[in-house]
Amino acid sequence: MGRMSEELPAYAELVLEVAERIPPGRVMTYGDVAEWLGEGGPRQVGRVMALYGGAVPWWRVVRADGVPLPGSERRALEHYRAEGTPLRGTASGETRLAMRRARWDGRGEGAGGDEGHI
């Protein structure tokens, strides 16, 4: 593919590979990705996504509180709605991810049989 992988740091390659594996309609937190890889932490994953995430489904790697990425909320919400990602409203009228239902544990290639259940 045209991602110029030789120029990416090794850790960035790993993070982006995990982001590409997250099934449509599901998400992993920055911390989940770091834990799944067994190295780095949420800040390192966030930095990789900020620098290189445009080449992968960046909207599937999220903050643990379920708030869409500041500055990219509208684009992220369009992706979530198109993919059927579980969302919830807040008392203040904001839309957040329904983390308990949207979160993917990294097992298996698909989201399993629970897609579409609310």
Coordinates of C-alpha atoms in Angstrom, one line a residue:
M1 CA 0.0 0.0 0.0
G2 CA 1.1 3.6 -0.3
R3 CA 1.8 4.2 3.4
M4 CA 5.6 4.6 3.2
S5 CA 6.0 2.1 6.0
E6 CA 9.8 2.5 5.9
E7 CA 9.4 6.0 7.2
L8 CA 7.1 5.2 10.1
P9 CA 8.6 4.4 13.5
A10 CA 8.1 0.8 14.5
Y11 CA 5.7 1.6 17.4
A12 CA 3.6 3.8 15.0
E13 CA 3.3 0.8 12.6
L14 CA 2.1 -1.4 15.4
V15 CA -0.5 1.1 16.6
L16 CA -1.8 1.7 13.1
E17 CA -2.1 -2.1 12.5
V18 CA -4.3 -2.4 15.6
A19 CA -6.5 0.6 14.5
E20 CA -7.0 -1.2 11.1
R21 CA -8.1 -4.4 12.9
I22 CA -10.9 -2.8 14.9
P23 CA -14.2 -3.8 13.3
P24 CA -16.7 -1.3 12.0
G25 CA -19.0 -0.2 14.8
R26 CA -16.5 -0.9 17.5
V27 CA -13.8 1.2 19.3
M28 CA -10.7 0.7 21.4
T29 CA -9.4 3.4 23.8
Y30 CA -5.8 4.7 23.5
G31 CA -5.1 2.7 26.7
D32 CA -6.7 -0.4 25.3
V33 CA -4.4 -0.2 22.2
A34 CA -1.3 0.2 24.4
E35 CA -2.3 -2.7 26.6
W36 CA -3.1 -4.9 23.6
L37 CA 0.4 -4.1 22.2
G38 CA 2.0 -4.6 25.6
E39 CA 4.1 -1.5 25.3
G40 CA 3.7 2.3 25.5
G41 CA 0.7 4.0 27.0
P42 CA -2.3 6.1 26.2
R43 CA -0.3 9.2 25.5
Q44 CA 2.1 7.4 23.1
V45 CA -0.9 5.9 21.2
G46 CA -2.6 9.3 21.1
R47 CA 0.5 10.9 19.7
V48 CA 0.8 8.2 17.0
M49 CA -2.8 8.7 16.0
A50 CA -2.4 12.5 15.9
L51 CA 0.6 12.2 13.7
Y52 CA -0.2 9.2 11.4
G53 CA -3.8 8.2 12.1
G54 CA -5.2 9.8 9.0
A55 CA -4.3 6.6 7.0
V56 CA -6.4 4.3 9.2
P57 CA -9.9 4.4 10.7
W58 CA -8.8 7.0 13.3
W59 CA -12.4 7.4 14.7
R60 CA -12.2 3.8 16.1
V61 CA -9.4 4.7 18.6
V62 CA -10.9 6.9 21.2
R63 CA -10.7 8.6 24.7
A64 CA -11.8 6.4 27.5
D65 CA -14.7 8.8 28.4
G66 CA -16.3 8.3 25.0
V67 CA -16.1 11.9 23.9
P68 CA -15.3 12.3 20.2
L69 CA -12.0 13.7 19.3
P70 CA -12.1 17.5 19.9
G71 CA -12.0 19.3 16.5
S72 CA -13.2 16.2 14.7
E73 CA -16.5 15.5 16.4
R74 CA -18.7 16.0 13.3
R75 CA -16.5 13.8 11.1
A76 CA -16.2 11.1 13.8
L77 CA -20.0 11.1 14.5
E78 CA -20.7 10.7 10.7
H79 CA -18.4 7.6 10.8
Y80 CA -20.1 6.2 14.0
R81 CA -23.6 6.6 12.6
A82 CA -22.6 5.1 9.2
E83 CA -21.0 2.1 11.0
G84 CA -23.8 1.7 13.6
T85 CA -21.4 2.3 16.5
P86 CA -23.4 2.5 19.8
L87 CA -23.9 6.1 20.9
R88 CA -25.6 7.8 23.8
G89 CA -26.8 11.3 24.6
T90 CA -25.7 13.2 27.7
A91 CA -27.8 15.5 29.9
S92 CA -26.1 18.5 28.3
G93 CA -27.2 17.3 24.8
E94 CA -23.7 16.0 23.7
T95 CA -23.4 12.8 21.8
R96 CA -20.8 10.3 23.2
L97 CA -19.9 6.7 22.5
A98 CA -21.7 4.1 24.5
M99 CA -18.4 2.7 25.7
R100 CA -19.7 -0.5 27.4
R101 CA -21.3 -1.6 24.1
A102 CA -18.9 -0.1 21.6
R103 CA -15.6 -1.2 23.2
W104 CA -13.8 -4.0 21.4
D105 CA -11.5 -6.3 23.4
G106 CA -9.3 -7.2 20.4
R107 CA -10.3 -10.8 20.3
G108 CA -11.4 -12.3 17.0
E109 CA -11.5 -10.4 13.7
G110 CA -15.2 -9.5 13.9
A111 CA -17.4 -7.9 16.5
G112 CA -19.2 -11.1 17.2
G113 CA -23.0 -11.6 17.3
D114 CA -23.9 -8.6 19.4
E115 CA -23.9 -6.0 16.6
G116 CA -27.1 -4.1 16.4
H117 CA -28.3 -4.9 19.8
I118 CA -29.1 -1.9 22.0

